[in-house]
Amino acid sequence: YPESMTDRSYRDQILVLTYPMIGNYGVPSDKDVDKMNLPKHFEWIDGISVAGLVVGEICTTPSHWRQTSTLSKWMEDQGIPGISDIDTRELTKKIRENGTILGRITYELPKPDTDMKLLDPNSRNLVDECSVKKPIVYNPSGSPRICAIDCGLKLNQIRCFVARGARVELVPWNYNLNASTFDGLFISNGPGDPVVCKATVTQIQKILKESNIPIFGICLGHQLLSTAIGCKTYKMKYGNRGHNLPCIHHGTKRCFMTSQNHGFAVDAKTLPSDWEVLFTYANDHTNEGIIHKTKPYFSVQFHPEHTDGPEDLELLFDIFLDAVKERLSGNIPKSIKQNLTEKLTYKPRLDITLPERPKKVLILGSGGLSIGQAGEFDYSGSQAIKALKEEKIQTILINPNIATVQTSKGLADKVYFLPLTPEYVEQVIKAERPNGVLLTFGGQTALNCGVELDRAGVFDKYNVKIMGTPIQSIIETEDRKIFAERVAEIGEKVAPSEAVYSIAEALDAAETLGYPVMARAAFSLGGLGSGFANNQEELKILAKQALAHSNQLIIDKSLRGWKEVEYEVVRDAFDNCITVCNMENLDPLGIHTGESIVVAPSQPLSNGEYNMLRTTAIKVIRHFGVVGECNIQYALNPESEQYYIIEVNARLSRSSALASKATGYPLAYVAAKLSLSVPLPDIKNSVTGSTTACFEPSLDYCVV
């Protein structure tokens, strides 16, 4: 909310926030600035841009290390009205049905004949009201020189250019442009109807006519560039607003999460013949970007730079600056279209994609369970069977537990009530001769069994393909020592720790790390043999217990009291990657997630922290080559943005079932489809039946 409320694209609009409780992390200080003296946590320098705020419930006691004020006090200080205890879900339905509507906040119900004096902000030139009045230069000694037309720009657009070495001159919306004074033209976002900005369109047309200087537009800038080349724009019924909207890149067909805030759109049917569509919104198929076929001009409707939003396409700034530098160097430039397609192209690993679809698949089920325990893996296995049956694939299930849904009549084509041990599974493989096997739907028991079978060469012997996440990735995430090394390769950190194999080694490791320490058994179920030790005696007892469950023990530096946060991540064989749900343990670090009270989505994380951990999650999961669903757990310092990665479960976990129930996103079902090398954008959203499953659910409710 600090970002949205200071975003000039929302100028003079009443903003409705659909999440039930707002203000949990307070408001940070506007004195916290970067090296250019720009506020770090807001979208502009002049305070709040919105006309008013409507929320379900306001938090009066925020909890965050950065807060300097409550949301209410911040608004009060700037004279911005707000109202709480409103049924925002019902209000959202009205807006959905009627489109964006005029309204006002009142103290009492108006009488029927009262003139409400509703004013339409779009009837004014909002861009003129909020644009800078004279040029401002950032990073004066930088290169190349970028002229940025300020229609209501977000500060992070300046940061994205300056971080890449550019000099940025921010000019008013109606500034008389001189092509000899800059090397690249950038057109920013802003509020209102693009038709009002005739002066900006005239200046863009002048640059297009007089030079071949590269041009890049974002949001309103996209609409203004489109208008300048002769396209039509139109007002959408509701518009697209949110941090989690999927866009398809036409050159590669890959899907990316984007941040959007627009009520107008470009009519792609009116594009001139030498232009083409660059991106399309996956759900309503509206235009999200255009590009010239040969010249260095392009624009996007979404926000690749968004402060604390998805960073999936921030490389568009690199693409633009590459074109600017190529032109300056006098080289024959590679077209922007070609450069972007090359950067976004992903070649799937041959060991992951299936050359041909299997006819018969073996599923390792949930294993022997106690009543009321770990029914989550019964859920994931059942969903996998359902997904494979839809694809007309024969399913063979091994599960010794008769009291499960997945062993019920009518689900799997054949069920073996046998223990999940390598000996029994090999006998079933020998008898059934399946083409593929799923290891990640039965929890740790099934995973460990699969790893043993692979090491023994059983899958190779019977020509059984491991579907989904490669076995090597599973081993790398389970072996704590290898995991720490692999994570370090991409500049991320796990908590300082050592892998040991005896009590003596455990005591030596603890001396090196310093007490207190946490001991954890590798490859263990439900955190067996884990706990904190404050001294040698406690560690001896813990190590003895843990080494009874596993041959490898991890001694971690104690992070007791830190927050434990986890993300459920989905990735397909073609590198489309999303985070479906994030959760926070009510208990601090040290209580196993399966035994802790969990809140989804996490409450006192700021938008910046949420997206910092989201970006890391996607980076880590891509690095390990996970295909399907997995979760990543973090320890987050409650007094800073310092974090460590605790672990990655390269399988469906207990929290996956919770996340599926919390969000309505069927993680196990989708993961099973992905194991067949089905691209994530091709899978349908199970709730709507028409939109894509390649999206990140946003909740207007809280789950405990």
XYZ file of C-alpha atoms in Angstrom:
704
model
C 0.000 0.000 0.000
C 2.798 2.618 0.503
C 3.778 2.011 -3.140
C 0.238 2.045 -4.591
C -0.869 5.086 -2.616
C 2.094 7.177 -3.819
C 1.756 5.991 -7.440
C 0.735 8.958 -9.609
C -1.103 6.587 -11.972
C -3.759 6.483 -9.214
C -3.937 10.282 -8.964
C -7.254 11.468 -7.507
C -8.781 7.975 -7.504
C -10.366 6.215 -4.525
C -8.383 3.015 -4.068
C -10.094 -0.168 -2.805
C -7.727 -2.765 -1.310
C -9.297 -6.230 -1.306
C -7.078 -7.957 1.267
C -9.033 -8.073 4.580
C -6.444 -6.474 6.891
C -4.359 -3.524 5.721
C -1.597 -1.689 7.567
C 0.125 -4.689 9.182
C 3.625 -3.373 8.528
C 2.883 0.322 9.083
C 4.507 2.980 6.903
C 8.290 3.387 6.508
C 10.077 6.732 6.745
C 10.216 9.086 3.760
C 13.665 10.106 5.072
C 15.019 6.683 4.033
C 16.508 7.705 0.657
C 18.892 6.254 -1.933
C 22.090 7.823 -3.324
C 20.008 10.023 -5.686
C 18.057 11.333 -2.681
C 14.892 9.532 -3.852
C 12.653 7.879 -1.215
C 13.256 4.110 -1.191
C 9.767 2.949 -0.277
C 7.463 5.254 -2.239
C 6.702 5.729 -5.940
C 7.073 9.519 -5.953
C 8.514 12.353 -3.881
C 5.334 14.348 -3.136
C 3.488 12.045 -0.737
C 0.146 10.322 -1.281
C -1.429 10.507 -4.767
C -4.771 8.747 -4.196
C -7.925 10.691 -3.263
C -9.057 8.175 -0.638
C -8.658 4.603 0.636
C -11.282 1.897 1.281
C -10.317 -1.194 3.323
C -12.001 -4.084 5.100
C -10.066 -3.747 8.351
C -7.310 -1.338 9.349
C -4.441 -2.534 11.547
C -3.855 -0.113 14.430
C -0.864 -1.992 15.896
C 1.539 -2.697 13.015
C 4.601 -4.885 13.518
C 7.646 -4.161 11.383
C 11.197 -3.033 12.007
C 10.927 -0.268 9.371
C 7.648 1.315 10.462
C 7.682 4.931 11.646
C 3.925 5.521 11.500
C 0.614 3.704 11.256
C -1.230 3.839 7.932
C -4.003 5.954 9.531
C -1.567 8.516 10.965
C 0.300 8.807 7.643
C -2.973 9.497 5.798
C -4.174 11.896 8.498
C -0.925 13.896 8.307
C -1.446 14.350 4.554
C -5.183 15.060 4.714
C -6.258 11.926 2.830
C -9.594 10.372 3.926
C -10.092 6.644 4.384
C -12.835 4.288 5.522
C -12.631 0.800 7.070
C -15.105 -1.965 8.012
C -16.350 -2.070 4.417
C -17.232 -5.378 2.733
C -14.602 -4.943 0.020
C -15.473 -8.282 -1.582
C -19.058 -7.096 -2.182
C -17.780 -3.730 -3.400
C -15.394 -5.502 -5.789
C -18.330 -7.470 -7.230
C -20.166 -4.203 -7.932
C -17.101 -2.745 -9.659
C -16.664 -5.966 -11.661
C -20.311 -5.839 -12.804
C -20.497 -2.102 -13.531
C -16.916 -1.353 -14.514
C -14.850 1.389 -12.883
C -17.398 3.708 -11.230
C -17.501 7.178 -9.701
C -17.924 7.441 -5.947
C -17.081 9.346 -2.804
C -16.513 8.667 0.895
C -19.227 10.231 3.111
C -19.825 10.424 6.870
C -23.479 9.395 6.642
C -25.908 7.866 4.166
C -27.025 10.619 1.763
C -30.694 11.471 1.275
C -32.161 10.271 -2.063
C -32.391 13.765 -3.585
C -28.896 14.885 -2.515
C -26.517 16.049 -5.243
C -23.485 13.800 -4.664
C -21.212 16.144 -6.657
C -19.367 13.175 -8.177
C -16.389 14.367 -10.208
C -14.769 12.302 -12.959
C -10.975 12.741 -12.650
C -10.553 11.475 -16.238
C -12.255 14.638 -17.519
C -9.160 16.585 -16.382
C -5.638 16.464 -17.745
C -4.207 14.489 -14.819
C -0.845 14.111 -16.554
C -0.426 17.892 -16.698
C -1.294 18.125 -12.994
C 1.284 15.608 -11.814
C 4.142 15.941 -14.338
C 7.333 17.786 -13.354
C 7.353 21.461 -14.380
C 11.004 21.657 -15.477
C 13.723 19.139 -16.461
C 15.588 17.234 -13.710
C 18.841 15.339 -14.403
C 19.820 12.140 -12.552
C 23.352 10.689 -12.757
C 24.678 13.677 -14.805
C 27.959 11.966 -15.764
C 26.258 8.737 -16.894
C 25.998 7.320 -20.397
C 24.028 6.828 -22.615
C 21.737 9.872 -22.321
C 18.090 8.920 -21.794
C 15.309 11.480 -22.097
C 12.373 10.352 -19.918
C 9.001 12.010 -20.544
C 7.311 12.335 -17.144
C 3.624 11.503 -17.455
C 3.507 10.235 -13.859
C 6.665 8.118 -13.716
C 7.521 5.650 -10.935
C 10.862 6.297 -9.243
C 12.114 2.785 -9.880
C 12.160 3.518 -13.615
C 14.874 6.110 -12.921
C 16.716 3.607 -10.699
C 16.590 0.902 -13.395
C 18.316 3.242 -15.860
C 20.852 4.710 -13.415
C 21.775 1.232 -12.077
C 22.775 0.397 -15.666
C 24.979 3.494 -15.932
C 22.632 5.781 -17.890
C 22.142 9.528 -17.498
C 18.424 10.323 -17.144
C 16.840 13.686 -17.900
C 13.252 13.782 -16.666
C 11.246 16.282 -18.729
C 7.642 17.606 -18.534
C 4.906 15.790 -20.480
C 4.654 18.579 -23.092
C 8.384 19.373 -23.353
C 9.727 20.389 -26.774
C 12.067 17.479 -27.576
C 15.356 17.971 -29.420
C 16.720 14.679 -30.808
C 20.321 15.937 -30.691
C 20.280 16.172 -26.867
C 19.616 12.501 -26.041
C 20.430 8.962 -27.223
C 17.224 7.156 -26.241
C 13.630 8.227 -25.543
C 11.641 6.733 -22.663
C 7.900 7.425 -22.171
C 6.658 6.775 -18.637
C 3.388 5.601 -17.134
C 0.797 8.041 -15.838
C -2.883 8.560 -14.977
C -5.962 9.058 -17.119
C -6.949 8.848 -20.767
C -4.142 8.846 -23.379
C -6.323 10.986 -25.691
C -5.740 13.985 -23.385
C -1.959 13.924 -23.979
C -1.976 15.334 -27.526
C 1.174 17.407 -26.890
C 3.157 14.280 -25.902
C 1.929 12.365 -28.962
C 3.012 15.246 -31.229
C 6.527 15.199 -29.731
C 6.819 11.396 -30.132
C 5.727 11.683 -33.778
C 8.389 14.361 -34.318
C 11.166 12.062 -32.992
C 9.860 9.111 -35.062
C 9.954 11.299 -38.176
C 13.277 13.089 -37.598
C 15.494 10.279 -36.269
C 15.931 6.575 -35.598
C 16.593 7.065 -31.863
C 15.424 3.979 -29.865
C 12.086 4.478 -28.063
C 10.701 2.527 -25.086
C 7.313 3.108 -23.440
C 5.656 1.702 -20.310
C 1.909 1.671 -19.472
C 0.555 5.107 -20.521
C 3.819 5.447 -22.474
C 2.797 2.309 -24.406
C -0.579 3.853 -25.220
C 1.008 7.166 -26.280
C 3.544 5.480 -28.602
C 0.677 3.402 -30.046
C -1.390 6.561 -30.607
C 1.596 8.266 -32.264
C 1.846 5.484 -34.883
C -1.900 5.563 -35.611
C -3.338 2.936 -33.240
C -6.647 3.318 -31.448
C -7.011 3.035 -27.655
C -10.181 2.258 -25.705
C -11.430 2.408 -22.121
C -11.699 -1.026 -20.530
C -14.743 -1.959 -18.471
C -12.669 -2.545 -15.365
C -8.993 -2.562 -16.293
C -6.149 -4.813 -15.200
C -4.635 -4.105 -11.805
C -2.423 -6.329 -9.684
C 1.031 -7.807 -9.116
C 0.324 -11.245 -10.530
C -0.985 -10.954 -14.079
C 0.350 -13.445 -16.678
C 1.587 -12.178 -20.056
C 2.598 -14.317 -23.043
C 5.657 -13.265 -25.069
C 4.806 -13.842 -28.737
C 8.342 -14.695 -29.840
C 8.815 -17.608 -27.415
C 5.273 -18.340 -26.090
C 6.704 -18.183 -22.560
C 4.545 -16.739 -19.802
C 5.756 -14.091 -17.321
C 4.221 -12.584 -14.189
C 3.724 -8.838 -14.500
C 2.562 -5.901 -12.419
C -0.233 -3.914 -14.068
C -2.357 -0.859 -13.392
C -4.293 0.414 -16.403
C -7.875 1.262 -17.306
C -7.203 1.893 -21.014
C -5.815 -0.500 -23.622
C -4.436 -0.503 -27.180
C -6.536 -2.069 -29.936
C -4.020 -4.455 -31.552
C -6.217 -4.764 -34.664
C -5.313 -1.161 -35.579
C -1.521 -1.761 -35.618
C 0.253 -0.597 -38.821
C 1.701 -3.384 -40.988
C 5.330 -2.702 -39.974
C 4.498 -3.243 -36.268
C 3.484 -6.396 -34.427
C 2.203 -7.581 -31.059
C 4.945 -8.240 -28.486
C 3.003 -9.397 -25.393
C -0.613 -10.436 -24.746
C -2.397 -10.762 -21.391
C -3.023 -14.505 -21.007
C -6.488 -14.190 -19.437
C -8.486 -11.603 -21.404
C -6.150 -11.559 -24.460
C -5.818 -7.757 -24.427
C -2.657 -6.194 -25.837
C 0.311 -5.855 -23.468
C 3.063 -4.726 -25.818
C 4.014 -3.770 -29.384
C 7.294 -3.751 -31.318
C 8.478 -2.437 -34.684
C 9.563 -5.230 -37.019
C 12.894 -3.596 -37.902
C 13.356 -0.265 -36.092
C 14.318 0.105 -32.383
C 10.851 1.004 -31.080
C 8.837 -0.985 -28.543
C 6.537 -0.537 -25.568
C 4.763 -2.618 -22.925
C 1.507 -2.106 -21.039
C 2.773 -3.726 -17.817
C 5.437 -2.486 -15.377
C 8.725 -4.406 -15.768
C 10.388 -2.039 -13.264
C 7.762 -2.185 -10.558
C 9.108 -1.349 -7.121
C 8.582 -4.498 -5.093
C 6.737 -6.352 -7.818
C 7.681 -9.254 -10.110
C 11.147 -8.759 -11.615
C 10.542 -11.350 -14.341
C 10.964 -8.862 -17.220
C 13.218 -6.128 -15.822
C 15.660 -7.151 -18.573
C 13.580 -4.992 -20.958
C 15.687 -2.075 -19.691
C 18.824 -3.977 -20.774
C 17.275 -4.662 -24.189
C 16.475 -0.962 -24.655
C 19.915 0.246 -23.525
C 21.608 -2.381 -25.743
C 19.784 -0.857 -28.731
C 20.824 2.671 -27.683
C 24.496 1.653 -27.312
C 24.518 -0.280 -30.614
C 23.273 2.811 -32.443
C 25.909 5.016 -30.773
C 28.731 2.603 -31.621
C 27.802 2.663 -35.305
C 27.480 -1.142 -35.462
C 24.726 -2.729 -37.502
C 22.336 -3.249 -34.619
C 20.592 -6.506 -33.883
C 16.848 -5.799 -33.976
C 15.180 -5.376 -30.579
C 12.759 -8.138 -31.518
C 15.611 -10.576 -32.253
C 17.610 -9.585 -29.159
C 14.602 -9.972 -26.844
C 13.604 -13.321 -28.354
C 17.158 -14.637 -27.894
C 17.255 -13.441 -24.263
C 13.871 -15.006 -23.423
C 14.352 -18.275 -25.333
C 14.781 -21.308 -23.089
C 15.995 -24.658 -24.400
C 14.435 -27.442 -22.301
C 16.804 -30.049 -20.878
C 16.621 -33.287 -22.846
C 16.592 -35.378 -19.644
C 13.401 -33.599 -18.496
C 11.197 -33.420 -21.585
C 9.471 -36.631 -22.602
C 10.262 -37.752 -26.179
C 6.962 -39.634 -26.132
C 4.128 -39.686 -23.639
C 4.132 -42.760 -21.345
C 1.207 -45.168 -21.623
C 1.576 -46.584 -18.107
C 2.862 -44.711 -15.029
C 3.807 -46.038 -11.591
C 2.969 -43.761 -8.630
C 4.720 -44.279 -5.304
C 1.942 -43.535 -2.794
C 1.844 -42.106 0.692
C 3.103 -45.153 2.581
C 1.969 -46.451 5.959
C 0.297 -43.648 7.917
C -1.224 -43.318 11.358
C -4.837 -42.186 11.576
C -5.055 -38.397 11.253
C -1.431 -38.027 10.190
C -0.052 -36.895 6.830
C -3.273 -37.271 4.869
C -1.686 -34.515 2.775
C 0.197 -37.110 0.734
C -2.988 -39.062 0.172
C -4.356 -35.831 -1.309
C -1.346 -35.258 -3.586
C -1.348 -38.848 -4.857
C -5.103 -38.748 -5.537
C -4.707 -35.532 -7.525
C -1.858 -37.050 -9.553
C -4.007 -40.069 -10.462
C -6.867 -37.756 -11.479
C -4.555 -35.675 -13.709
C -3.032 -38.734 -15.432
C -6.443 -40.328 -16.035
C -7.560 -37.130 -17.793
C -4.606 -37.622 -20.142
C -5.700 -41.254 -20.816
C -2.639 -42.701 -19.063
C -2.858 -46.002 -17.172
C -1.938 -45.607 -13.476
C -0.350 -48.190 -11.165
C -0.282 -47.266 -7.458
C 1.782 -48.776 -4.631
C 0.419 -47.911 -1.193
C 0.228 -50.219 1.848
C -2.476 -48.122 3.508
C -5.971 -49.346 2.693
C -7.594 -46.417 4.546
C -6.751 -43.785 1.926
C -8.659 -42.023 -0.828
C -6.043 -42.830 -3.466
C -6.531 -46.575 -2.981
C -10.317 -46.273 -3.409
C -12.058 -48.055 -6.243
C -12.316 -45.991 -9.411
C -9.118 -43.981 -8.986
C -5.932 -45.865 -9.950
C -6.248 -48.559 -12.624
C -4.360 -51.015 -10.410
C -3.386 -50.823 -6.725
C -0.672 -52.839 -4.964
C -1.064 -52.868 -1.168
C 2.657 -53.367 -0.571
C 5.286 -51.631 1.597
C 7.170 -48.774 -0.078
C 10.551 -50.489 -0.020
C 12.949 -50.917 -2.963
C 12.482 -54.717 -3.011
C 8.696 -54.616 -3.334
C 8.675 -51.699 -5.775
C 11.148 -53.514 -8.050
C 8.864 -56.563 -8.092
C 5.933 -54.373 -9.194
C 8.071 -52.717 -11.900
C 9.149 -56.165 -13.123
C 5.528 -57.353 -13.304
C 3.888 -54.180 -14.698
C 6.676 -52.721 -16.888
C 5.580 -49.051 -16.570
C 7.080 -46.421 -18.925
C 7.345 -43.743 -16.227
C 7.400 -43.269 -12.455
C 6.347 -40.400 -10.157
C 8.457 -40.120 -6.983
C 7.378 -36.748 -5.600
C 3.735 -37.398 -4.652
C 4.201 -39.680 -1.633
C 6.237 -37.552 0.753
C 9.699 -38.360 2.100
C 9.068 -42.132 2.232
C 8.401 -42.373 -1.503
C 11.246 -40.000 -2.304
C 13.823 -41.957 -0.293
C 12.623 -45.198 -1.876
C 12.965 -43.680 -5.358
C 16.505 -42.439 -4.656
C 17.537 -45.937 -3.492
C 16.002 -47.560 -6.586
C 17.827 -45.135 -8.862
C 21.161 -45.740 -7.122
C 20.618 -49.484 -7.518
C 20.042 -48.978 -11.261
C 16.522 -50.436 -11.159
C 14.895 -47.702 -13.273
C 17.578 -47.998 -15.969
C 17.356 -51.791 -15.893
C 13.621 -51.758 -16.708
C 13.748 -48.587 -18.871
C 11.491 -46.571 -16.543
C 11.625 -42.783 -17.012
C 11.622 -40.638 -13.838
C 9.014 -37.982 -14.603
C 9.131 -34.387 -13.401
C 12.045 -33.237 -11.259
C 15.296 -35.075 -12.195
C 16.624 -37.481 -9.567
C 19.888 -35.511 -9.376
C 17.968 -32.380 -8.336
C 16.200 -34.374 -5.619
C 19.529 -35.653 -4.259
C 21.041 -32.145 -4.381
C 18.186 -30.694 -2.323
C 18.156 -33.574 0.184
C 21.915 -33.794 0.832
C 22.486 -30.715 3.000
C 26.174 -30.335 2.143
C 25.624 -30.474 -1.635
C 22.586 -28.206 -1.209
C 24.652 -25.507 0.528
C 27.292 -25.651 -2.232
C 24.702 -25.436 -5.038
C 22.903 -22.505 -3.394
C 26.230 -20.658 -3.000
C 26.796 -20.959 -6.785
C 24.050 -18.373 -7.414
C 25.110 -16.024 -4.627
C 22.499 -17.133 -2.089
C 23.183 -18.349 1.431
C 22.068 -21.116 3.723
C 22.523 -20.705 7.465
C 26.142 -21.378 8.543
C 26.210 -25.132 9.038
C 28.261 -28.302 8.774
C 27.272 -31.808 7.690
C 28.556 -34.468 10.110
C 28.360 -38.244 10.383
C 29.178 -38.948 14.050
C 28.676 -37.516 17.538
C 32.353 -36.483 17.728
C 32.098 -34.582 14.431
C 28.886 -32.925 15.675
C 30.653 -31.644 18.808
C 33.562 -30.291 16.736
C 31.162 -28.519 14.360
C 29.309 -26.909 17.277
C 32.592 -25.568 18.672
C 33.340 -23.981 15.282
C 29.856 -22.453 14.847
C 29.362 -21.502 18.498
C 26.477 -22.491 20.785
C 23.479 -22.517 20.666
C 23.147 -24.721 17.578
C 20.341 -26.571 15.845
C 20.773 -30.223 14.876
C 18.790 -31.667 11.933
C 18.819 -35.129 10.395
C 19.067 -35.250 6.580
C 16.565 -37.298 4.524
C 14.240 -37.485 7.552
C 10.457 -37.491 7.880
C 8.726 -34.652 9.695
C 11.918 -33.246 11.183
C 12.692 -36.398 13.198
C 15.783 -36.056 15.363
C 15.911 -32.263 15.148
C 16.197 -29.706 17.925
C 18.245 -26.993 19.651
C 21.294 -27.596 21.830
C 22.743 -24.985 24.192
C 25.770 -27.036 25.276
C 27.756 -30.229 24.657
C 25.550 -32.465 26.806
C 22.347 -31.448 25.028
C 24.018 -31.881 21.637
C 25.254 -35.392 22.501
C 21.675 -36.482 23.293
C 20.292 -34.835 20.137
C 23.024 -36.228 17.881
C 22.498 -39.741 19.199
C 18.756 -39.512 18.444
C 19.249 -37.934 15.011
C 21.888 -40.414 13.829
C 19.425 -43.202 14.603
C 17.186 -41.769 11.847
C 19.825 -40.779 9.289
C 23.520 -41.270 8.579
C 23.967 -37.520 8.006
C 23.396 -34.837 10.621
C 23.381 -31.089 9.986
C 24.632 -28.746 12.695
C 23.276 -25.222 12.029
C 24.089 -21.946 13.709
C 21.028 -21.193 15.831
C 18.603 -18.693 14.319
C 16.057 -19.135 17.092
C 13.568 -16.273 17.136
C 13.862 -15.558 13.404
C 10.716 -15.690 11.272
C 10.134 -18.826 9.229
C 8.579 -18.119 5.829
C 7.947 -20.497 2.961
C 6.849 -20.284 -0.659
C 5.177 -22.903 -2.824
C 6.758 -22.750 -6.282
C 5.635 -24.300 -9.584
C 7.871 -24.643 -12.651
C 7.414 -26.447 -15.962
C 9.950 -28.033 -18.326
C 9.975 -24.828 -20.420
C 11.046 -22.564 -17.519
C 7.660 -20.930 -16.884
C 7.851 -20.374 -13.134
C 5.391 -18.994 -10.552
C 4.998 -18.792 -6.773
C 1.515 -19.937 -5.799
C 1.373 -19.209 -2.079
C 3.558 -17.801 0.655
C 3.103 -18.698 4.305
C 4.529 -17.674 7.633
C 4.834 -19.852 10.716
C 3.187 -18.358 13.769
C 5.928 -20.020 15.817
C 9.453 -18.698 15.298
C 12.133 -20.833 13.669
C 12.752 -24.174 15.343
C 9.209 -25.595 15.342
C 8.752 -27.964 12.394
C 6.338 -26.524 9.818
C 4.172 -29.630 10.019
C 3.598 -29.002 13.746
C 3.374 -25.205 13.610
C 0.379 -22.926 13.157
C 0.753 -21.440 9.679
C -0.732 -18.199 8.321
C -1.213 -17.644 4.580
C -0.408 -15.207 3.161
C 2.258 -13.916 5.566
C 1.061 -10.871 7.505
C 3.845 -8.506 8.636
C 6.082 -8.900 5.563
C 6.374 -5.686 3.591
C 5.849 -5.780 -0.164
C 9.615 -5.424 -0.597
C 10.403 -8.411 1.625
C 7.702 -10.526 -0.025
C 9.102 -9.914 -3.519
C 12.729 -10.208 -2.396
C 11.989 -13.754 -1.206
C 9.812 -14.488 -4.266
C 12.637 -13.514 -6.642
C 15.073 -15.701 -4.688
C 12.638 -18.649 -4.707
C 12.334 -18.559 -8.497
C 16.104 -18.160 -8.935
C 16.827 -21.165 -6.679
C 14.183 -23.445 -8.198
C 15.424 -22.664 -11.733
C 18.995 -23.376 -10.631
C 18.058 -26.825 -9.307
C 15.964 -27.627 -12.390
C 12.830 -28.594 -10.465
C 9.874 -29.535 -12.704
C 6.516 -29.665 -10.969
C 5.915 -28.341 -7.468
C 8.258 -27.726 -4.578
C 8.593 -25.485 -1.567
C 11.408 -23.323 -0.268
C 11.773 -22.333 3.381
C 13.539 -19.240 4.686
C 14.745 -17.887 7.992
C 14.136 -14.118 7.978
C 15.687 -11.791 10.539
C 12.794 -9.909 12.232
C 14.980 -6.779 12.534
C 16.365 -6.524 8.972
C 16.125 -7.923 5.436
C 18.788 -10.548 6.181
C 17.647 -14.062 5.321
C 18.977 -17.589 4.915
C 17.546 -20.448 2.877
C 16.729 -23.316 5.223
C 15.812 -25.965 2.669
C 14.059 -26.830 -0.574
C 11.658 -29.770 -0.730
C 11.763 -30.874 -4.377
C 8.445 -32.660 -3.933
C 4.883 -32.123 -2.780
C 5.083 -31.450 0.961
C 2.622 -31.183 3.835
C 2.312 -27.445 3.248
C 1.464 -28.058 -0.440
C -1.915 -29.461 0.580
C -2.525 -26.458 2.844
C -1.515 -24.071 0.038
C -3.866 -25.842 -2.394
C -6.754 -25.542 0.028
C -5.862 -21.951 0.971
C -5.609 -20.654 -2.603
C -7.875 -23.007 -4.557
C -4.862 -23.780 -6.770
C -4.546 -27.593 -7.231
C -0.766 -27.891 -6.859
C -0.538 -31.697 -7.073
C -2.871 -31.884 -10.079
C -0.847 -29.229 -11.933
C 2.476 -30.858 -10.938
C 1.323 -34.192 -12.403
C 0.426 -32.503 -15.707
C 3.818 -30.755 -15.760
C 5.575 -34.113 -15.312
C 4.145 -35.021 -18.745
C 5.969 -31.977 -20.250
C 2.715 -30.033 -20.632
C 3.544 -26.271 -20.672
C 2.078 -24.468 -17.648
C 0.290 -21.778 -19.759
C -1.594 -24.581 -21.588
C -3.167 -25.906 -18.361
C -6.531 -24.352 -17.519
C -7.348 -22.644 -14.223
C -9.476 -25.257 -12.429
C -11.764 -22.588 -10.919
C -12.619 -20.567 -14.045
C -12.150 -23.380 -16.568
C -11.124 -20.836 -19.208
C -8.145 -18.778 -18.004
C -4.602 -20.146 -17.659
C -3.146 -21.953 -14.629
C 0.033 -19.912 -15.140
C -0.878 -17.216 -12.605
C -0.186 -16.367 -8.975
C -3.359 -16.412 -6.842
C -4.060 -13.257 -4.850
C -6.152 -13.779 -1.734
C -8.846 -11.480 -0.416
C -8.928 -13.613 2.739
C -6.553 -14.952 5.373
C -5.976 -18.647 6.125
C -4.774 -19.977 9.495
